């Protein structure tokens, strides 16, 4: 039997206490628990880099980082793919571009805004790897893929660090997924709650106090 293409974090799976890991002191009162410690995130991304590298057949790749949440994942993924380029028989150039998407206030999903659309014109004929922090319902990624199509890239793949288990999911599954997670609002490793918690290394679940403290 082959393994699923991601690590499944179960609904009633192990949660780590913030007493056992380092978290910024200013967030200690607002984190419920740690869902994925930073070391595990790093180890998983190293393997995702290998899978992406093995599956890629072009001469160059544009890594399209979706800001702001995809920033840390993109950086770590690029470093790991870069290391494989230095140490294996196959090597390809990696270019970098950025798009900013915004669709959430508090925990509510709103209308999708794409900023930096100029970057899309330069993607014509290129092999693009979209690097995203999380796919929740899948609506954002499906809209983005449709928009991207208009600019005629040669190929498009999507790597998302997280995929949420949602009953109302569109069914969209990215090409590369780090972890499938429970239907909870998560923060950390560049994922925010109203711009807070990006400076937290672990992926965590916010508590009710934190939701109120950082609500807008
Ligand atoms: P979707 O369109 O797939 O429902 O939502 C995707 C976007 O919603 C993500 O790119 C991310 O910005 C935001 N999002 C969804 N779930 C979460 C979450 O649990 N935490 C954070 N910080 N953002 C989320």
Short mmCIF file of C-alpha atoms and ligand atoms in Angstrom, two decimals:
data_model
loop_
_atom_site.label_atom_id
_atom_site.label_comp_id
_atom_site.label_asym_id
_atom_site.label_seq_id
_atom_site.Cartn_x
_atom_site.Cartn_y
_atom_site.Cartn_z
CA UNK A 1 0.00 0.00 0.00
CA UNK A 2 1.48 3.41 -0.93
CA UNK A 3 1.52 6.29 1.60
CA UNK A 4 -0.78 9.26 1.05
CA UNK A 5 1.07 12.21 -0.40
CA UNK A 6 1.04 14.14 2.87
CA UNK A 7 1.32 13.73 6.66
CA UNK A 8 -2.14 13.56 8.20
CA UNK A 9 -2.52 15.45 11.48
CA UNK A 10 -5.52 13.74 13.09
CA UNK A 11 -8.46 15.67 14.66
CA UNK A 12 -7.70 14.17 18.06
CA UNK A 13 -3.98 13.84 17.39
CA UNK A 14 -1.13 14.82 19.68
CA UNK A 15 -0.93 18.52 20.56
CA UNK A 16 2.28 19.92 22.03
CA UNK A 17 2.24 22.21 25.04
CA UNK A 18 3.92 25.61 24.70
CA UNK A 19 5.71 24.70 27.95
CA UNK A 20 7.82 22.18 26.00
CA UNK A 21 8.94 24.50 23.17
CA UNK A 22 10.18 28.06 22.73
CA UNK A 23 7.55 30.57 21.69
CA UNK A 24 7.80 34.36 21.74
CA UNK A 25 6.86 35.55 25.22
CA UNK A 26 4.42 38.11 23.81
CA UNK A 27 2.25 35.29 22.40
CA UNK A 28 2.28 32.90 25.37
CA UNK A 29 -1.20 33.94 26.53
CA UNK A 30 -2.74 33.56 23.05
CA UNK A 31 -1.61 30.13 21.84
CA UNK A 32 -3.85 27.15 22.62
CA UNK A 33 -1.29 24.53 21.63
CA UNK A 34 1.37 23.69 19.10
CA UNK A 35 0.04 21.61 16.22
CA UNK A 36 3.26 21.21 14.18
CA UNK A 37 6.63 22.08 15.78
CA UNK A 38 9.12 23.97 13.64
CA UNK A 39 11.57 21.06 13.41
CA UNK A 40 8.92 18.83 11.89
CA UNK A 41 7.96 21.56 9.41
CA UNK A 42 11.60 21.82 8.31
CA UNK A 43 12.02 18.05 7.94
CA UNK A 44 8.84 17.75 5.90
CA UNK A 45 9.84 20.61 3.58
CA UNK A 46 13.20 18.93 2.96
CA UNK A 47 11.38 15.86 1.63
CA UNK A 48 8.88 17.96 -0.36
CA UNK A 49 11.88 19.62 -2.03
CA UNK A 50 13.18 16.20 -3.07
CA UNK A 51 9.79 15.19 -4.50
CA UNK A 52 9.48 18.47 -6.40
CA UNK A 53 13.05 18.20 -7.69
CA UNK A 54 12.55 14.61 -8.84
CA UNK A 55 9.26 15.45 -10.58
CA UNK A 56 10.57 18.50 -12.43
CA UNK A 57 11.73 18.11 -16.01
CA UNK A 58 12.29 21.66 -17.26
CA UNK A 59 15.45 23.77 -17.50
CA UNK A 60 14.21 26.46 -15.16
CA UNK A 61 11.44 27.00 -12.65
CA UNK A 62 9.73 30.15 -11.40
CA UNK A 63 8.86 29.84 -7.77
CA UNK A 64 5.77 32.03 -7.33
CA UNK A 65 5.55 32.87 -3.64
CA UNK A 66 2.09 33.79 -2.41
CA UNK A 67 2.51 36.54 0.16
CA UNK A 68 2.45 36.99 2.94
CA UNK A 69 1.76 33.54 4.37
CA UNK A 70 3.88 31.63 1.85
CA UNK A 71 7.00 33.64 2.59
CA UNK A 72 8.75 31.30 5.02
CA UNK A 73 7.71 28.14 3.22
CA UNK A 74 9.03 29.57 -0.09
CA UNK A 75 12.33 30.53 1.44
CA UNK A 76 12.91 27.14 3.07
CA UNK A 77 11.70 25.21 0.01
CA UNK A 78 14.00 27.22 -2.28
CA UNK A 79 16.97 26.55 0.01
CA UNK A 80 16.31 22.80 0.06
CA UNK A 81 15.77 22.58 -3.71
CA UNK A 82 18.94 24.65 -4.13
CA UNK A 83 20.89 22.19 -1.98
CA UNK A 84 19.70 19.27 -4.14
CA UNK A 85 20.74 21.23 -7.26
CA UNK A 86 24.27 21.38 -5.81
CA UNK A 87 24.44 17.74 -4.79
CA UNK A 88 22.66 15.67 -7.41
CA UNK A 89 23.08 14.85 -11.08
CA UNK A 90 20.21 17.13 -12.09
CA UNK A 91 20.16 20.91 -11.68
CA UNK A 92 17.84 23.69 -12.89
CA UNK A 93 17.71 27.43 -12.42
CA UNK A 94 15.14 28.81 -9.98
CA UNK A 95 13.60 32.25 -10.51
CA UNK A 96 11.48 34.00 -7.91
CA UNK A 97 8.30 36.05 -8.14
CA UNK A 98 5.68 37.23 -5.70
CA UNK A 99 1.93 37.72 -5.64
CA UNK A 100 -0.03 39.04 -2.74
CA UNK A 101 -3.48 37.59 -2.08
CA UNK A 102 -5.82 38.70 0.65
CA UNK A 103 -9.10 37.10 1.56
CA UNK A 104 -9.34 36.87 5.36
CA UNK A 105 -10.27 39.25 8.24
CA UNK A 106 -10.44 37.68 11.70
CA UNK A 107 -11.35 34.09 10.76
CA UNK A 108 -13.80 35.02 8.02
CA UNK A 109 -13.13 34.44 4.34
CA UNK A 110 -13.98 37.40 2.09
CA UNK A 111 -13.56 38.43 -1.54
CA UNK A 112 -10.19 37.51 -3.07
CA UNK A 113 -7.87 40.38 -3.95
CA UNK A 114 -4.80 39.70 -6.14
CA UNK A 115 -2.03 42.29 -5.88
CA UNK A 116 1.10 42.34 -8.07
CA UNK A 117 -0.69 41.06 -11.16
CA UNK A 118 2.07 42.67 -13.32
CA UNK A 119 4.29 39.74 -12.34
CA UNK A 120 1.88 37.42 -14.12
CA UNK A 121 2.78 38.76 -17.58
CA UNK A 122 6.36 37.56 -17.23
CA UNK A 123 5.15 33.98 -16.60
CA UNK A 124 4.29 33.31 -20.24
CA UNK A 125 6.00 30.10 -21.40
CA UNK A 126 7.54 29.45 -17.95
CA UNK A 127 7.34 26.45 -15.61
CA UNK A 128 5.66 27.86 -12.51
CA UNK A 129 5.57 26.41 -9.01
CA UNK A 130 3.00 28.25 -6.89
CA UNK A 131 4.07 28.16 -3.24
CA UNK A 132 1.20 28.71 -0.80
CA UNK A 133 0.89 28.42 2.98
CA UNK A 134 -2.53 26.79 3.22
CA UNK A 135 -5.37 25.52 1.09
CA UNK A 136 -8.59 25.79 3.09
CA UNK A 137 -11.76 25.50 0.98
CA UNK A 138 -9.64 25.58 -2.18
CA UNK A 139 -11.50 28.59 -3.61
CA UNK A 140 -8.48 30.90 -3.58
CA UNK A 141 -6.22 28.47 -5.43
CA UNK A 142 -8.87 27.60 -7.99
CA UNK A 143 -9.43 31.31 -8.72
CA UNK A 144 -5.70 31.93 -8.92
CA UNK A 145 -5.14 29.00 -11.30
CA UNK A 146 -7.87 30.33 -13.57
CA UNK A 147 -6.31 33.81 -13.56
CA UNK A 148 -2.84 32.39 -14.22
CA UNK A 149 -4.06 30.37 -17.18
CA UNK A 150 -4.79 33.57 -19.08
CA UNK A 151 -1.06 34.40 -19.01
CA UNK A 152 -0.12 31.10 -20.74
CA UNK A 153 2.59 29.61 -18.53
CA UNK A 154 4.20 26.41 -19.90
CA UNK A 155 3.31 24.41 -16.80
CA UNK A 156 1.85 25.11 -13.36
CA UNK A 157 2.22 23.05 -10.19
CA UNK A 158 1.10 23.97 -6.69
CA UNK A 159 2.91 23.26 -3.42
CA UNK A 160 0.98 24.02 -0.25
CA UNK A 161 2.45 23.43 3.18
CA UNK A 162 -0.99 22.81 4.69
CA UNK A 163 -4.30 21.42 3.45
CA UNK A 164 -7.28 21.78 5.75
CA UNK A 165 -9.91 19.04 6.17
CA UNK A 166 -13.12 20.94 5.58
CA UNK A 167 -16.58 19.52 4.99
CA UNK A 168 -17.23 22.32 2.47
CA UNK A 169 -13.95 21.90 0.56
CA UNK A 170 -14.10 22.38 -3.21
CA UNK A 171 -12.21 19.08 -3.45
CA UNK A 172 -9.13 20.82 -4.83
CA UNK A 173 -5.87 19.09 -3.80
CA UNK A 174 -2.49 20.70 -4.59
CA UNK A 175 0.24 18.72 -6.39
CA UNK A 176 2.45 18.81 -3.28
CA UNK A 177 1.12 19.00 0.30
CA UNK A 178 3.10 19.02 3.53
CA UNK A 179 0.44 18.27 6.13
CA UNK A 180 -3.30 17.70 6.08
CA UNK A 181 -4.66 19.39 9.21
CA UNK A 182 -7.92 19.53 11.22
CA UNK A 183 -10.52 22.22 10.49
CA UNK A 184 -9.04 24.76 12.91
CA UNK A 185 -7.67 28.26 12.37
CA UNK A 186 -3.89 28.02 12.55
CA UNK A 187 -1.14 30.61 12.98
CA UNK A 188 2.64 30.78 12.90
CA UNK A 189 5.44 30.09 10.37
CA UNK A 190 4.25 33.25 8.51
CA UNK A 191 0.54 32.42 8.82
CA UNK A 192 -1.22 35.31 10.58
CA UNK A 193 -4.27 36.29 12.51
CA UNK A 194 -4.84 39.94 11.53
CA UNK A 195 -1.09 40.31 10.83
CA UNK A 196 -0.02 38.88 14.21
CA UNK A 197 1.82 35.56 14.80
CA UNK A 198 3.88 35.62 11.59
CA UNK A 199 6.91 35.85 13.91
CA UNK A 200 6.17 32.47 15.51
CA UNK A 201 8.17 29.45 14.32
CA UNK A 202 5.69 26.64 15.06
CA UNK A 203 2.27 26.13 13.50
CA UNK A 204 -0.16 26.63 16.37
CA UNK A 205 -3.82 26.87 17.24
CA UNK A 206 -4.89 30.27 18.58
CA UNK A 207 -6.96 30.30 21.80
CA UNK A 208 -10.13 32.31 22.52
CA UNK A 209 -8.17 34.90 24.47
CA UNK A 210 -5.86 35.45 21.49
CA UNK A 211 -8.80 35.75 19.08
CA UNK A 212 -10.22 38.57 21.21
CA UNK A 213 -6.89 40.21 21.94
CA UNK A 214 -5.91 40.49 18.26
CA UNK A 215 -9.38 40.96 16.71
CA UNK A 216 -9.99 44.03 14.55
P1 LIG B 1 -9.38 29.12 0.75
O1 LIG B 1 -9.75 30.00 -0.40
O2 LIG B 1 -8.67 27.88 0.35
O3 LIG B 1 -10.58 28.85 1.61
O4 LIG B 1 -8.43 29.98 1.68
C1 LIG B 1 -7.08 30.15 1.40
C2 LIG B 1 -6.50 31.32 2.13
O5 LIG B 1 -7.16 31.58 3.35
C3 LIG B 1 -5.07 31.03 2.53
O6 LIG B 1 -4.19 31.45 1.53
C4 LIG B 1 -4.89 31.82 3.80
O7 LIG B 1 -4.49 33.13 3.50
C5 LIG B 1 -6.27 31.87 4.40
N1 LIG B 1 -6.47 30.86 5.47
C6 LIG B 1 -7.29 29.79 5.41
N2 LIG B 1 -7.25 29.07 6.55
C7 LIG B 1 -6.37 29.71 7.35
C8 LIG B 1 -5.87 29.43 8.66
O8 LIG B 1 -6.22 28.46 9.35
N3 LIG B 1 -4.97 30.31 9.16
C9 LIG B 1 -4.55 31.41 8.46
N4 LIG B 1 -3.66 32.21 9.05
N5 LIG B 1 -4.99 31.69 7.21
C10 LIG B 1 -5.89 30.85 6.66
#
